[in-house]
PDB file of C-alpha atoms in Angstrom:
ATOM      1  CA  UNK A 811      92.140 162.395 162.729  1.00  0.00           C
ATOM      2  CA  UNK A 812      90.726 159.282 161.308  1.00  0.00           C
ATOM      3  CA  UNK A 813      88.115 158.876 158.835  1.00  0.00           C
ATOM      4  CA  UNK A 814      87.453 155.479 158.513  1.00  0.00           C
ATOM      5  CA  UNK A 815      84.083 154.784 159.349  1.00  0.00           C
ATOM      6  CA  UNK A 816      82.811 153.039 162.540  1.00  0.00           C
ATOM      7  CA  UNK A 817      85.665 154.418 164.710  1.00  0.00           C
ATOM      8  CA  UNK A 818      86.006 156.931 167.279  1.00  0.00           C
ATOM      9  CA  UNK A 819      87.057 160.164 166.238  1.00  0.00           C
ATOM     10  CA  UNK A 820      89.759 162.244 168.142  1.00  0.00           C
ATOM     11  CA  UNK A 821      88.777 165.033 170.516  1.00  0.00           C
ATOM     12  CA  UNK A 822      88.725 168.920 168.405  1.00  0.00           C
ATOM     13  CA  UNK A 823      87.373 172.336 169.265  1.00  0.00           C
ATOM     14  CA  UNK A 824      86.605 174.742 167.061  1.00  0.00           C
ATOM     15  CA  UNK A 825      85.287 178.384 167.804  1.00  0.00           C
ATOM     16  CA  UNK A 826      81.563 179.045 166.925  1.00  0.00           C
ATOM     17  CA  UNK A 827      78.966 181.681 166.234  1.00  0.00           C
ATOM     18  CA  UNK A 828      77.280 182.865 169.676  1.00  0.00           C
ATOM     19  CA  UNK A 829      80.320 182.929 170.927  1.00  0.00           C
ATOM     20  CA  UNK A 830      80.653 179.401 171.923  1.00  0.00           C
ATOM     21  CA  UNK A 831      83.463 176.698 170.726  1.00  0.00           C
ATOM     22  CA  UNK A 832      82.371 173.360 169.312  1.00  0.00           C
ATOM     23  CA  UNK A 833      83.993 170.193 171.477  1.00  0.00           C
ATOM     24  CA  UNK A 834      83.629 166.506 170.379  1.00  0.00           C
ATOM     25  CA  UNK A 835      84.108 165.950 173.895  1.00  0.00           C
ATOM     26  CA  UNK A 836      81.345 168.116 175.575  1.00  0.00           C
ATOM     27  CA  UNK A 837      78.260 166.261 172.952  1.00  0.00           C
ATOM     28  CA  UNK A 838      78.586 162.839 174.124  1.00  0.00           C
ATOM     29  CA  UNK A 839      75.383 160.962 173.705  1.00  0.00           C
ATOM     30  CA  UNK A 840      74.153 163.432 170.714  1.00  0.00           C
ATOM     31  CA  UNK A 841      74.972 163.160 166.997  1.00  0.00           C
ATOM     32  CA  UNK A 842      76.635 165.310 165.174  1.00  0.00           C
ATOM     33  CA  UNK A 843      76.401 166.874 161.592  1.00  0.00           C
ATOM     34  CA  UNK A 844      79.575 168.849 160.357  1.00  0.00           C
ATOM     35  CA  UNK A 845      78.447 170.081 157.098  1.00  0.00           C
ATOM     36  CA  UNK A 846      81.905 171.697 155.359  1.00  0.00           C
ATOM     37  CA  UNK A 847      80.896 174.506 152.742  1.00  0.00           C
ATOM     38  CA  UNK A 848      83.313 177.072 150.534  1.00  0.00           C
ATOM     39  CA  UNK A 849      82.317 180.514 151.403  1.00  0.00           C
ATOM     40  CA  UNK A 850      79.507 182.457 153.160  1.00  0.00           C
ATOM     41  CA  UNK A 851      76.571 184.358 151.509  1.00  0.00           C
ATOM     42  CA  UNK A 852      77.357 182.725 148.174  1.00  0.00           C
ATOM     43  CA  UNK A 853      74.324 180.978 146.524  1.00  0.00           C
ATOM     44  CA  UNK A 854      75.224 177.206 146.481  1.00  0.00           C
ATOM     45  CA  UNK A 855      76.234 177.255 150.491  1.00  0.00           C
ATOM     46  CA  UNK A 856      73.328 179.906 151.206  1.00  0.00           C
ATOM     47  CA  UNK A 857      70.946 177.473 149.906  1.00  0.00           C
ATOM     48  CA  UNK A 858      72.386 174.849 151.648  1.00  0.00           C
ATOM     49  CA  UNK A 859      72.516 176.285 155.213  1.00  0.00           C
ATOM     50  CA  UNK A 860      68.720 177.110 154.606  1.00  0.00           C
ATOM     51  CA  UNK A 861      68.036 173.574 153.828  1.00  0.00           C
ATOM     52  CA  UNK A 862      69.156 172.661 156.996  1.00  0.00           C
ATOM     53  CA  UNK A 863      68.290 175.134 158.670  1.00  0.00           C
ATOM     54  CA  UNK A 864      64.514 174.473 157.458  1.00  0.00           C
ATOM     55  CA  UNK A 865      64.852 170.934 158.714  1.00  0.00           C
ATOM     56  CA  UNK A 866      65.948 171.786 162.390  1.00  0.00           C
ATOM     57  CA  UNK A 867      63.705 170.136 164.219  1.00  0.00           C
ATOM     58  CA  UNK A 868      63.609 167.164 162.878  1.00  0.00           C
ATOM     59  CA  UNK A 869      67.225 167.169 163.594  1.00  0.00           C
ATOM     60  CA  UNK A 870      66.677 168.106 167.052  1.00  0.00           C
ATOM     61  CA  UNK A 871      63.918 165.271 166.893  1.00  0.00           C
ATOM     62  CA  UNK A 872      67.127 162.830 166.171  1.00  0.00           C
ATOM     63  CA  UNK A 873      69.359 164.440 168.886  1.00  0.00           C
ATOM     64  CA  UNK A 874      71.315 165.706 166.110  1.00  0.00           C
ATOM     65  CA  UNK A 875      73.266 168.756 166.728  1.00  0.00           C
ATOM     66  CA  UNK A 876      73.978 170.128 163.417  1.00  0.00           C
ATOM     67  CA  UNK A 877      77.397 172.859 162.721  1.00  0.00           C
ATOM     68  CA  UNK A 878      78.156 174.750 159.374  1.00  0.00           C
ATOM     69  CA  UNK A 879      82.263 174.843 158.874  1.00  0.00           C
ATOM     70  CA  UNK A 880      84.003 176.864 156.535  1.00  0.00           C
ATOM     71  CA  UNK A 881      87.324 179.295 156.648  1.00  0.00           C
ATOM     72  CA  UNK A 882      85.262 182.590 157.038  1.00  0.00           C
ATOM     73  CA  UNK A 883      85.801 184.553 159.911  1.00  0.00           C
ATOM     74  CA  UNK A 884      83.512 184.482 162.850  1.00  0.00           C
ATOM     75  CA  UNK A 885      82.615 188.521 162.550  1.00  0.00           C
ATOM     76  CA  UNK A 886      81.498 186.983 158.620  1.00  0.00           C
ATOM     77  CA  UNK A 887      80.192 183.515 160.110  1.00  0.00           C
ATOM     78  CA  UNK A 888      77.663 186.166 162.304  1.00  0.00           C
ATOM     79  CA  UNK A 889      76.625 188.391 159.577  1.00  0.00           C
ATOM     80  CA  UNK A 890      75.650 185.456 157.772  1.00  0.00           C
ATOM     81  CA  UNK A 891      73.797 183.646 160.277  1.00  0.00           C
ATOM     82  CA  UNK A 892      71.612 186.820 161.720  1.00  0.00           C
ATOM     83  CA  UNK A 893      70.727 187.685 157.796  1.00  0.00           C
ATOM     84  CA  UNK A 894      69.394 183.868 156.727  1.00  0.00           C
ATOM     85  CA  UNK A 895      68.193 183.090 160.556  1.00  0.00           C
ATOM     86  CA  UNK A 896      70.134 179.640 160.235  1.00  0.00           C
ATOM     87  CA  UNK A 897      68.898 177.787 163.527  1.00  0.00           C
ATOM     88  CA  UNK A 898      72.316 176.337 163.907  1.00  0.00           C
ATOM     89  CA  UNK A 899      75.732 177.844 164.440  1.00  0.00           C
ATOM     90  CA  UNK A 900      78.778 177.838 162.156  1.00  0.00           C
ATOM     91  CA  UNK A 901      81.861 176.924 162.821  1.00  0.00           C
ATOM     92  CA  UNK A 902      84.960 179.122 162.156  1.00  0.00           C
ATOM     93  CA  UNK A 903      88.370 177.221 160.310  1.00  0.00           C
ATOM     94  CA  UNK A 904      90.620 180.494 159.482  1.00  0.00           C
ATOM     95  CA  UNK A 905      93.711 177.938 159.898  1.00  0.00           C
ATOM     96  CA  UNK A 906      92.038 175.113 158.316  1.00  0.00           C
ATOM     97  CA  UNK A 907      92.826 172.615 161.360  1.00  0.00           C
ATOM     98  CA  UNK A 908      89.620 171.197 161.199  1.00  0.00           C
ATOM     99  CA  UNK A 909      88.997 171.230 157.549  1.00  0.00           C
ATOM    100  CA  UNK A 910      92.741 169.524 157.272  1.00  0.00           C
ATOM    101  CA  UNK A 911      91.415 166.533 159.806  1.00  0.00           C
ATOM    102  CA  UNK A 912      88.276 165.639 157.785  1.00  0.00           C
ATOM    103  CA  UNK A 913      90.060 165.925 154.988  1.00  0.00           C
ATOM    104  CA  UNK A 914      87.597 168.491 152.465  1.00  0.00           C
ATOM    105  CA  UNK A 915      91.024 170.921 151.331  1.00  0.00           C
ATOM    106  CA  UNK A 916      91.217 170.289 147.991  1.00  0.00           C
ATOM    107  CA  UNK A 917      92.477 171.762 144.542  1.00  0.00           C
ATOM    108  CA  UNK A 918      89.864 173.134 142.829  1.00  0.00           C
ATOM    109  CA  UNK A 919      90.246 175.734 139.383  1.00  0.00           C
ATOM    110  CA  UNK A 920      88.215 178.379 139.270  1.00  0.00           C
ATOM    111  CA  UNK A 921      88.397 180.779 135.393  1.00  0.00           C
ATOM    112  CA  UNK A 922      90.793 178.566 134.706  1.00  0.00           C
ATOM    113  CA  UNK A 923      93.124 179.194 137.816  1.00  0.00           C
ATOM    114  CA  UNK A 924      94.293 176.584 140.250  1.00  0.00           C
ATOM    115  CA  UNK A 925      93.993 176.673 144.106  1.00  0.00           C
ATOM    116  CA  UNK A 926      93.147 174.850 147.367  1.00  0.00           C
ATOM    117  CA  UNK A 927      89.481 175.449 148.449  1.00  0.00           C
ATOM    118  CA  UNK A 928      87.004 173.615 150.667  1.00  0.00           C
ATOM    119  CA  UNK A 929      85.146 170.754 148.900  1.00  0.00           C
ATOM    120  CA  UNK A 930      81.968 170.739 150.133  1.00  0.00           C
ATOM    121  CA  UNK A 931      81.501 167.577 152.290  1.00  0.00           C
ATOM    122  CA  UNK A 932      79.426 165.957 155.463  1.00  0.00           C
ATOM    123  CA  UNK A 933      79.626 163.698 158.277  1.00  0.00           C
ATOM    124  CA  UNK A 934      77.525 162.229 160.513  1.00  0.00           C
ATOM    125  CA  UNK A 935      79.163 161.766 163.868  1.00  0.00           C
ATOM    126  CA  UNK A 936      76.896 159.292 165.927  1.00  0.00           C
ATOM    127  CA  UNK A 937      76.378 159.821 169.558  1.00  0.00           C
ATOM    128  CA  UNK A 938      79.623 157.615 170.861  1.00  0.00           C
ATOM    129  CA  UNK A 939      81.978 159.524 168.747  1.00  0.00           C
ATOM    130  CA  UNK A 940      81.642 157.789 166.152  1.00  0.00           C
ATOM    131  CA  UNK A 941      81.956 158.114 162.588  1.00  0.00           C
ATOM    132  CA  UNK A 942      79.002 156.629 160.799  1.00  0.00           C
ATOM    133  CA  UNK A 943      78.602 158.143 157.551  1.00  0.00           C
ATOM    134  CA  UNK A 944      80.147 160.692 154.885  1.00  0.00           C
ATOM    135  CA  UNK A 945      79.162 162.309 151.899  1.00  0.00           C
ATOM    136  CA  UNK A 946      81.635 163.967 149.396  1.00  0.00           C
ATOM    137  CA  UNK A 947      81.610 166.145 146.771  1.00  0.00           C
ATOM    138  CA  UNK A 948      78.048 166.904 147.669  1.00  0.00           C
ATOM    139  CA  UNK A 949      75.690 168.223 144.933  1.00  0.00           C
ATOM    140  CA  UNK A 950      73.137 170.862 147.134  1.00  0.00           C
ATOM    141  CA  UNK A 951      69.878 169.914 146.309  1.00  0.00           C
ATOM    142  CA  UNK A 952      67.698 167.086 147.789  1.00  0.00           C
ATOM    143  CA  UNK A 953      71.611 166.620 150.127  1.00  0.00           C
ATOM    144  CA  UNK A 954      69.851 167.924 153.534  1.00  0.00           C
ATOM    145  CA  UNK A 955      67.292 165.851 153.578  1.00  0.00           C
ATOM    146  CA  UNK A 956      69.797 162.676 152.639  1.00  0.00           C
ATOM    147  CA  UNK A 957      71.253 163.870 156.034  1.00  0.00           C
ATOM    148  CA  UNK A 958      68.814 164.005 157.523  1.00  0.00           C
ATOM    149  CA  UNK A 959      67.017 160.496 156.881  1.00  0.00           C
ATOM    150  CA  UNK A 960      70.436 158.513 157.619  1.00  0.00           C
ATOM    151  CA  UNK A 961      70.366 160.879 161.155  1.00  0.00           C
ATOM    152  CA  UNK A 962      66.722 159.757 162.192  1.00  0.00           C
ATOM    153  CA  UNK A 963      67.876 155.976 160.609  1.00  0.00           C
ATOM    154  CA  UNK A 964      71.022 156.370 163.323  1.00  0.00           C
ATOM    155  CA  UNK A 965      68.801 157.712 166.390  1.00  0.00           C
ATOM    156  CA  UNK A 966      66.594 154.597 165.778  1.00  0.00           C
ATOM    157  CA  UNK A 967      69.406 152.453 166.030  1.00  0.00           C
ATOM    158  CA  UNK A 968      69.687 151.160 162.347  1.00  0.00           C
ATOM    159  CA  UNK A 969      72.577 151.990 159.821  1.00  0.00           C
ATOM    160  CA  UNK A 970      72.481 155.135 158.360  1.00  0.00           C
TER     161      UNK A 970
END
């Protein structure tokens, strides 16, 4: 999948909480936010999910669907979503297909150990399936507001 701004993305599908499947081809006419995060039920990931969830009505008003994506299992996602009362579904990507397509798997270090993990990143896809904006190396504080402002601008026909 090409990650060049303003180019149409290739179709993709991935399982979601609630027994659904996210398919880009089925979302024509709707904007889409995909935010990739490292792991369910960790402090930063919980805060990020709650921030997006708190703005769910405004995202909906901007014709924008929000999905959180990580490598966690659907069972773990279901528990995380239920516990936090998220207003959107989570996408399970244990084989990293979507993560690699969006190039969010990066080398990381924790306590001196190197490993590959998800670099917190967010992508705004327009109603025609084109990548409108991307955020890399995201800092959680204020991020959901920044993404919402871009989604609202895009919905008004302005540059995000």
